[in-house]
């Protein structure tokens, strides 16, 4: 009896598990499509975000919103604030070059590409 229930339930479980991602697909398609579109900003766009409360910077062709990172930076907020609204490539590379932690951290703030 147990065996028969198992053999009946197994294909049912497969059906349910296959149907779940499919049913979720229609709702998820719109956000994933927009997430794949890369936004592009000019340096003039970046320059508009030049305060500690709204701080964007460009590094190596990427544009980053550093606002939330200013008070958390282990090297101090005073190192980040002057970068707001600028191309900070030289400052960032001079200090952190290819160190993995700063580069990983930076990647999390990416909002788009520099035009
Ligand atoms: C612009 C984006 C930046 C990001 C995302 C960033 C990120 C980080 C991270 C993740 C650390 C910790 C590293 C670790 O624990 O191994 C760190 C430390 C540090 N950063 Fe930055 N950094 C940035 C810019 C700068 C700049 C421009 C300077 C200097 C002009 C600077 C100076 C420092 C210093 C001195 C430390 C070491 C603090 C300590 O260990 O006491 N950072 N940064």
JSON list of C-alpha atoms and ligand atoms in Angstrom, two decimals:
[
{"chain": "A", "resi": 1, "resn": "UNK", "atom": "CA", "xyz": [0.00, 0.00, 0.00]},
{"chain": "A", "resi": 2, "resn": "UNK", "atom": "CA", "xyz": [2.78, 2.43, 0.98]},
{"chain": "A", "resi": 3, "resn": "UNK", "atom": "CA", "xyz": [4.70, 1.53, -2.14]},
{"chain": "A", "resi": 4, "resn": "UNK", "atom": "CA", "xyz": [1.66, 2.17, -4.38]},
{"chain": "A", "resi": 5, "resn": "UNK", "atom": "CA", "xyz": [1.01, 5.57, -2.79]},
{"chain": "A", "resi": 6, "resn": "UNK", "atom": "CA", "xyz": [4.65, 6.41, -3.38]},
{"chain": "A", "resi": 7, "resn": "UNK", "atom": "CA", "xyz": [4.54, 5.41, -7.01]},
{"chain": "A", "resi": 8, "resn": "UNK", "atom": "CA", "xyz": [1.41, 7.51, -7.49]},
{"chain": "A", "resi": 9, "resn": "UNK", "atom": "CA", "xyz": [2.74, 10.54, -5.62]},
{"chain": "A", "resi": 10, "resn": "UNK", "atom": "CA", "xyz": [6.13, 10.67, -7.29]},
{"chain": "A", "resi": 11, "resn": "UNK", "atom": "CA", "xyz": [4.89, 11.61, -10.78]},
{"chain": "A", "resi": 12, "resn": "UNK", "atom": "CA", "xyz": [2.42, 14.03, -9.17]},
{"chain": "A", "resi": 13, "resn": "UNK", "atom": "CA", "xyz": [5.27, 15.75, -7.33]},
{"chain": "A", "resi": 14, "resn": "UNK", "atom": "CA", "xyz": [7.22, 16.01, -10.57]},
{"chain": "A", "resi": 15, "resn": "UNK", "atom": "CA", "xyz": [4.19, 17.61, -12.24]},
{"chain": "A", "resi": 16, "resn": "UNK", "atom": "CA", "xyz": [3.76, 20.16, -9.45]},
{"chain": "A", "resi": 17, "resn": "UNK", "atom": "CA", "xyz": [7.47, 21.01, -9.35]},
{"chain": "A", "resi": 18, "resn": "UNK", "atom": "CA", "xyz": [7.58, 21.48, -13.11]},
{"chain": "A", "resi": 19, "resn": "UNK", "atom": "CA", "xyz": [4.46, 23.60, -13.14]},
{"chain": "A", "resi": 20, "resn": "UNK", "atom": "CA", "xyz": [5.60, 25.95, -10.34]},
{"chain": "A", "resi": 21, "resn": "UNK", "atom": "CA", "xyz": [8.47, 27.69, -12.17]},
{"chain": "A", "resi": 22, "resn": "UNK", "atom": "CA", "xyz": [6.32, 27.85, -15.31]},
{"chain": "A", "resi": 23, "resn": "UNK", "atom": "CA", "xyz": [3.46, 29.59, -13.55]},
{"chain": "A", "resi": 24, "resn": "UNK", "atom": "CA", "xyz": [5.92, 32.02, -11.92]},
{"chain": "A", "resi": 25, "resn": "UNK", "atom": "CA", "xyz": [7.46, 32.78, -15.29]},
{"chain": "A", "resi": 26, "resn": "UNK", "atom": "CA", "xyz": [4.80, 35.13, -16.65]},
{"chain": "A", "resi": 27, "resn": "UNK", "atom": "CA", "xyz": [5.09, 37.40, -13.61]},
{"chain": "A", "resi": 28, "resn": "UNK", "atom": "CA", "xyz": [8.89, 37.33, -13.55]},
{"chain": "A", "resi": 29, "resn": "UNK", "atom": "CA", "xyz": [9.47, 38.02, -17.23]},
{"chain": "A", "resi": 30, "resn": "UNK", "atom": "CA", "xyz": [8.95, 41.78, -17.06]},
{"chain": "A", "resi": 31, "resn": "UNK", "atom": "CA", "xyz": [11.44, 42.53, -14.22]},
{"chain": "A", "resi": 32, "resn": "UNK", "atom": "CA", "xyz": [14.12, 40.26, -15.68]},
{"chain": "A", "resi": 33, "resn": "UNK", "atom": "CA", "xyz": [13.78, 41.96, -19.06]},
{"chain": "A", "resi": 34, "resn": "UNK", "atom": "CA", "xyz": [14.21, 45.41, -17.55]},
{"chain": "A", "resi": 35, "resn": "UNK", "atom": "CA", "xyz": [17.07, 44.23, -15.31]},
{"chain": "A", "resi": 36, "resn": "UNK", "atom": "CA", "xyz": [19.07, 43.17, -18.35]},
{"chain": "A", "resi": 37, "resn": "UNK", "atom": "CA", "xyz": [18.87, 46.66, -19.89]},
{"chain": "A", "resi": 38, "resn": "UNK", "atom": "CA", "xyz": [22.00, 48.61, -19.01]},
{"chain": "A", "resi": 39, "resn": "UNK", "atom": "CA", "xyz": [21.55, 52.27, -18.19]},
{"chain": "A", "resi": 40, "resn": "UNK", "atom": "CA", "xyz": [24.11, 54.73, -19.52]},
{"chain": "A", "resi": 41, "resn": "UNK", "atom": "CA", "xyz": [25.08, 58.02, -17.89]},
{"chain": "A", "resi": 42, "resn": "UNK", "atom": "CA", "xyz": [27.32, 60.87, -18.98]},
{"chain": "A", "resi": 43, "resn": "UNK", "atom": "CA", "xyz": [29.85, 62.46, -16.64]},
{"chain": "A", "resi": 44, "resn": "UNK", "atom": "CA", "xyz": [27.45, 65.44, -16.53]},
{"chain": "A", "resi": 45, "resn": "UNK", "atom": "CA", "xyz": [24.77, 63.09, -15.15]},
{"chain": "A", "resi": 46, "resn": "UNK", "atom": "CA", "xyz": [27.21, 61.79, -12.54]},
{"chain": "A", "resi": 47, "resn": "UNK", "atom": "CA", "xyz": [28.18, 65.36, -11.62]},
{"chain": "A", "resi": 48, "resn": "UNK", "atom": "CA", "xyz": [24.59, 66.08, -10.53]},
{"chain": "A", "resi": 49, "resn": "UNK", "atom": "CA", "xyz": [25.01, 63.59, -7.67]},
{"chain": "A", "resi": 50, "resn": "UNK", "atom": "CA", "xyz": [27.78, 65.43, -5.86]},
{"chain": "A", "resi": 51, "resn": "UNK", "atom": "CA", "xyz": [26.78, 65.51, -2.21]},
{"chain": "A", "resi": 52, "resn": "UNK", "atom": "CA", "xyz": [27.13, 63.09, 0.70]},
{"chain": "A", "resi": 53, "resn": "UNK", "atom": "CA", "xyz": [23.37, 62.56, 0.62]},
{"chain": "A", "resi": 54, "resn": "UNK", "atom": "CA", "xyz": [23.33, 61.79, -3.10]},
{"chain": "A", "resi": 55, "resn": "UNK", "atom": "CA", "xyz": [26.72, 60.52, -4.16]},
{"chain": "A", "resi": 56, "resn": "UNK", "atom": "CA", "xyz": [27.52, 58.96, -7.51]},
{"chain": "A", "resi": 57, "resn": "UNK", "atom": "CA", "xyz": [30.98, 58.33, -8.89]},
{"chain": "A", "resi": 58, "resn": "UNK", "atom": "CA", "xyz": [32.39, 56.81, -12.06]},
{"chain": "A", "resi": 59, "resn": "UNK", "atom": "CA", "xyz": [35.14, 54.18, -11.88]},
{"chain": "A", "resi": 60, "resn": "UNK", "atom": "CA", "xyz": [36.64, 52.46, -14.90]},
{"chain": "A", "resi": 61, "resn": "UNK", "atom": "CA", "xyz": [33.62, 53.09, -17.15]},
{"chain": "A", "resi": 62, "resn": "UNK", "atom": "CA", "xyz": [31.03, 52.10, -14.54]},
{"chain": "A", "resi": 63, "resn": "UNK", "atom": "CA", "xyz": [28.73, 54.44, -12.61]},
{"chain": "A", "resi": 64, "resn": "UNK", "atom": "CA", "xyz": [28.20, 53.78, -8.91]},
{"chain": "A", "resi": 65, "resn": "UNK", "atom": "CA", "xyz": [25.82, 55.13, -6.29]},
{"chain": "A", "resi": 66, "resn": "UNK", "atom": "CA", "xyz": [28.06, 55.34, -3.21]},
{"chain": "A", "resi": 67, "resn": "UNK", "atom": "CA", "xyz": [25.56, 57.19, -0.98]},
{"chain": "A", "resi": 68, "resn": "UNK", "atom": "CA", "xyz": [24.89, 54.29, 1.38]},
{"chain": "A", "resi": 69, "resn": "UNK", "atom": "CA", "xyz": [28.59, 53.40, 1.53]},
{"chain": "A", "resi": 70, "resn": "UNK", "atom": "CA", "xyz": [29.92, 56.77, 2.70]},
{"chain": "A", "resi": 71, "resn": "UNK", "atom": "CA", "xyz": [29.38, 56.19, 6.42]},
{"chain": "A", "resi": 72, "resn": "UNK", "atom": "CA", "xyz": [30.40, 52.51, 6.17]},
{"chain": "A", "resi": 73, "resn": "UNK", "atom": "CA", "xyz": [33.71, 52.86, 4.36]},
{"chain": "A", "resi": 74, "resn": "UNK", "atom": "CA", "xyz": [36.47, 51.35, 6.55]},
{"chain": "A", "resi": 75, "resn": "UNK", "atom": "CA", "xyz": [38.87, 54.03, 5.29]},
{"chain": "A", "resi": 76, "resn": "UNK", "atom": "CA", "xyz": [36.50, 56.76, 6.51]},
{"chain": "A", "resi": 77, "resn": "UNK", "atom": "CA", "xyz": [33.73, 58.86, 4.93]},
{"chain": "A", "resi": 78, "resn": "UNK", "atom": "CA", "xyz": [36.20, 61.68, 4.22]},
{"chain": "A", "resi": 79, "resn": "UNK", "atom": "CA", "xyz": [37.81, 59.49, 1.53]},
{"chain": "A", "resi": 80, "resn": "UNK", "atom": "CA", "xyz": [34.52, 59.01, -0.32]},
{"chain": "A", "resi": 81, "resn": "UNK", "atom": "CA", "xyz": [32.79, 62.42, -0.06]},
{"chain": "A", "resi": 82, "resn": "UNK", "atom": "CA", "xyz": [35.29, 64.25, -2.33]},
{"chain": "A", "resi": 83, "resn": "UNK", "atom": "CA", "xyz": [34.65, 61.60, -5.01]},
{"chain": "A", "resi": 84, "resn": "UNK", "atom": "CA", "xyz": [30.92, 62.36, -5.22]},
{"chain": "A", "resi": 85, "resn": "UNK", "atom": "CA", "xyz": [29.98, 63.60, -8.68]},
{"chain": "A", "resi": 86, "resn": "UNK", "atom": "CA", "xyz": [33.39, 62.82, -10.19]},
{"chain": "A", "resi": 87, "resn": "UNK", "atom": "CA", "xyz": [35.30, 60.22, -12.16]},
{"chain": "A", "resi": 88, "resn": "UNK", "atom": "CA", "xyz": [36.98, 58.52, -9.21]},
{"chain": "A", "resi": 89, "resn": "UNK", "atom": "CA", "xyz": [38.98, 56.00, -11.22]},
{"chain": "A", "resi": 90, "resn": "UNK", "atom": "CA", "xyz": [42.40, 57.36, -10.26]},
{"chain": "A", "resi": 91, "resn": "UNK", "atom": "CA", "xyz": [41.56, 57.76, -6.55]},
{"chain": "A", "resi": 92, "resn": "UNK", "atom": "CA", "xyz": [40.06, 54.28, -6.35]},
{"chain": "A", "resi": 93, "resn": "UNK", "atom": "CA", "xyz": [42.85, 52.59, -8.33]},
{"chain": "A", "resi": 94, "resn": "UNK", "atom": "CA", "xyz": [45.59, 54.43, -6.43]},
{"chain": "A", "resi": 95, "resn": "UNK", "atom": "CA", "xyz": [44.19, 53.22, -3.13]},
{"chain": "A", "resi": 96, "resn": "UNK", "atom": "CA", "xyz": [42.64, 49.86, -3.85]},
{"chain": "A", "resi": 97, "resn": "UNK", "atom": "CA", "xyz": [43.90, 48.80, -7.28]},
{"chain": "A", "resi": 98, "resn": "UNK", "atom": "CA", "xyz": [42.93, 45.14, -7.65]},
{"chain": "A", "resi": 99, "resn": "UNK", "atom": "CA", "xyz": [42.17, 44.36, -3.97]},
{"chain": "A", "resi": 100, "resn": "UNK", "atom": "CA", "xyz": [39.22, 41.99, -4.05]},
{"chain": "A", "resi": 101, "resn": "UNK", "atom": "CA", "xyz": [37.13, 43.39, -1.15]},
{"chain": "A", "resi": 102, "resn": "UNK", "atom": "CA", "xyz": [36.96, 47.00, -2.38]},
{"chain": "A", "resi": 103, "resn": "UNK", "atom": "CA", "xyz": [36.30, 45.84, -5.95]},
{"chain": "A", "resi": 104, "resn": "UNK", "atom": "CA", "xyz": [33.55, 43.44, -4.83]},
{"chain": "A", "resi": 105, "resn": "UNK", "atom": "CA", "xyz": [32.05, 46.16, -2.66]},
{"chain": "A", "resi": 106, "resn": "UNK", "atom": "CA", "xyz": [32.14, 48.68, -5.49]},
{"chain": "A", "resi": 107, "resn": "UNK", "atom": "CA", "xyz": [30.39, 46.25, -7.86]},
{"chain": "A", "resi": 108, "resn": "UNK", "atom": "CA", "xyz": [27.36, 46.18, -5.56]},
{"chain": "A", "resi": 109, "resn": "UNK", "atom": "CA", "xyz": [26.73, 49.90, -6.09]},
{"chain": "A", "resi": 110, "resn": "UNK", "atom": "CA", "xyz": [26.72, 49.86, -9.90]},
{"chain": "A", "resi": 111, "resn": "UNK", "atom": "CA", "xyz": [23.81, 51.75, -11.42]},
{"chain": "A", "resi": 112, "resn": "UNK", "atom": "CA", "xyz": [25.00, 51.78, -15.04]},
{"chain": "A", "resi": 113, "resn": "UNK", "atom": "CA", "xyz": [27.74, 52.49, -17.55]},
{"chain": "A", "resi": 114, "resn": "UNK", "atom": "CA", "xyz": [29.57, 55.73, -18.20]},
{"chain": "A", "resi": 115, "resn": "UNK", "atom": "CA", "xyz": [28.72, 57.03, -21.71]},
{"chain": "B", "resi": 1, "resn": "LIG", "atom": "C1", "xyz": [35.24, 54.62, -4.26]},
{"chain": "B", "resi": 1, "resn": "LIG", "atom": "C2", "xyz": [34.93, 53.50, -3.75]},
{"chain": "B", "resi": 1, "resn": "LIG", "atom": "C3", "xyz": [35.63, 52.78, -2.63]},
{"chain": "B", "resi": 1, "resn": "LIG", "atom": "C4", "xyz": [35.22, 51.60, -2.16]},
{"chain": "B", "resi": 1, "resn": "LIG", "atom": "C5", "xyz": [34.02, 50.78, -2.67]},
{"chain": "B", "resi": 1, "resn": "LIG", "atom": "C6", "xyz": [36.11, 51.23, -1.07]},
{"chain": "B", "resi": 1, "resn": "LIG", "atom": "C7", "xyz": [36.01, 50.07, -0.36]},
{"chain": "B", "resi": 1, "resn": "LIG", "atom": "C8", "xyz": [36.81, 49.71, 0.68]},
{"chain": "B", "resi": 1, "resn": "LIG", "atom": "C9", "xyz": [36.73, 48.46, 1.41]},
{"chain": "B", "resi": 1, "resn": "LIG", "atom": "C10", "xyz": [35.76, 47.31, 1.10]},
{"chain": "B", "resi": 1, "resn": "LIG", "atom": "C11", "xyz": [37.67, 48.49, 2.36]},
{"chain": "B", "resi": 1, "resn": "LIG", "atom": "C12", "xyz": [37.98, 47.37, 3.37]},
{"chain": "B", "resi": 1, "resn": "LIG", "atom": "C13", "xyz": [39.07, 46.51, 2.78]},
{"chain": "B", "resi": 1, "resn": "LIG", "atom": "C14", "xyz": [39.38, 45.28, 3.61]},
{"chain": "B", "resi": 1, "resn": "LIG", "atom": "O1", "xyz": [38.76, 45.05, 4.65]},
{"chain": "B", "resi": 1, "resn": "LIG", "atom": "O2", "xyz": [40.29, 44.52, 3.19]},
{"chain": "B", "resi": 1, "resn": "LIG", "atom": "C15", "xyz": [38.35, 49.76, 2.27]},
{"chain": "B", "resi": 1, "resn": "LIG", "atom": "C16", "xyz": [39.36, 50.17, 3.11]},
{"chain": "B", "resi": 1, "resn": "LIG", "atom": "C17", "xyz": [40.07, 51.32, 2.96]},
{"chain": "B", "resi": 1, "resn": "LIG", "atom": "N1", "xyz": [39.86, 52.29, 2.01]},
{"chain": "B", "resi": 1, "resn": "LIG", "atom": "FE1", "xyz": [38.45, 52.24, 0.56]},
{"chain": "B", "resi": 1, "resn": "LIG", "atom": "N2", "xyz": [37.06, 52.19, -0.90]},
{"chain": "B", "resi": 1, "resn": "LIG", "atom": "C18", "xyz": [36.82, 53.17, -1.83]},
{"chain": "B", "resi": 1, "resn": "LIG", "atom": "C19", "xyz": [37.57, 54.32, -2.03]},
{"chain": "B", "resi": 1, "resn": "LIG", "atom": "C20", "xyz": [38.66, 54.68, -1.27]},
{"chain": "B", "resi": 1, "resn": "LIG", "atom": "C21", "xyz": [39.51, 55.83, -1.51]},
{"chain": "B", "resi": 1, "resn": "LIG", "atom": "C22", "xyz": [39.34, 56.80, -2.68]},
{"chain": "B", "resi": 1, "resn": "LIG", "atom": "C23", "xyz": [40.44, 55.85, -0.53]},
{"chain": "B", "resi": 1, "resn": "LIG", "atom": "C24", "xyz": [41.58, 56.81, -0.28]},
{"chain": "B", "resi": 1, "resn": "LIG", "atom": "C25", "xyz": [41.72, 57.96, -0.89]},
{"chain": "B", "resi": 1, "resn": "LIG", "atom": "C26", "xyz": [40.21, 54.73, 0.32]},
{"chain": "B", "resi": 1, "resn": "LIG", "atom": "C27", "xyz": [40.91, 54.42, 1.46]},
{"chain": "B", "resi": 1, "resn": "LIG", "atom": "C28", "xyz": [40.79, 53.29, 2.21]},
{"chain": "B", "resi": 1, "resn": "LIG", "atom": "C29", "xyz": [41.62, 52.96, 3.36]},
{"chain": "B", "resi": 1, "resn": "LIG", "atom": "C30", "xyz": [42.75, 53.80, 3.92]},
{"chain": "B", "resi": 1, "resn": "LIG", "atom": "C31", "xyz": [41.17, 51.71, 3.80]},
{"chain": "B", "resi": 1, "resn": "LIG", "atom": "C32", "xyz": [41.77, 50.89, 4.94]},
{"chain": "B", "resi": 1, "resn": "LIG", "atom": "C33", "xyz": [41.09, 51.17, 6.24]},
{"chain": "B", "resi": 1, "resn": "LIG", "atom": "C34", "xyz": [41.66, 50.31, 7.34]},
{"chain": "B", "resi": 1, "resn": "LIG", "atom": "O3", "xyz": [42.00, 49.15, 7.09]},
{"chain": "B", "resi": 1, "resn": "LIG", "atom": "O4", "xyz": [41.76, 50.80, 8.46]},
{"chain": "B", "resi": 1, "resn": "LIG", "atom": "N3", "xyz": [39.12, 54.02, -0.16]},
{"chain": "B", "resi": 1, "resn": "LIG", "atom": "N4", "xyz": [37.81, 50.48, 1.25]}
]
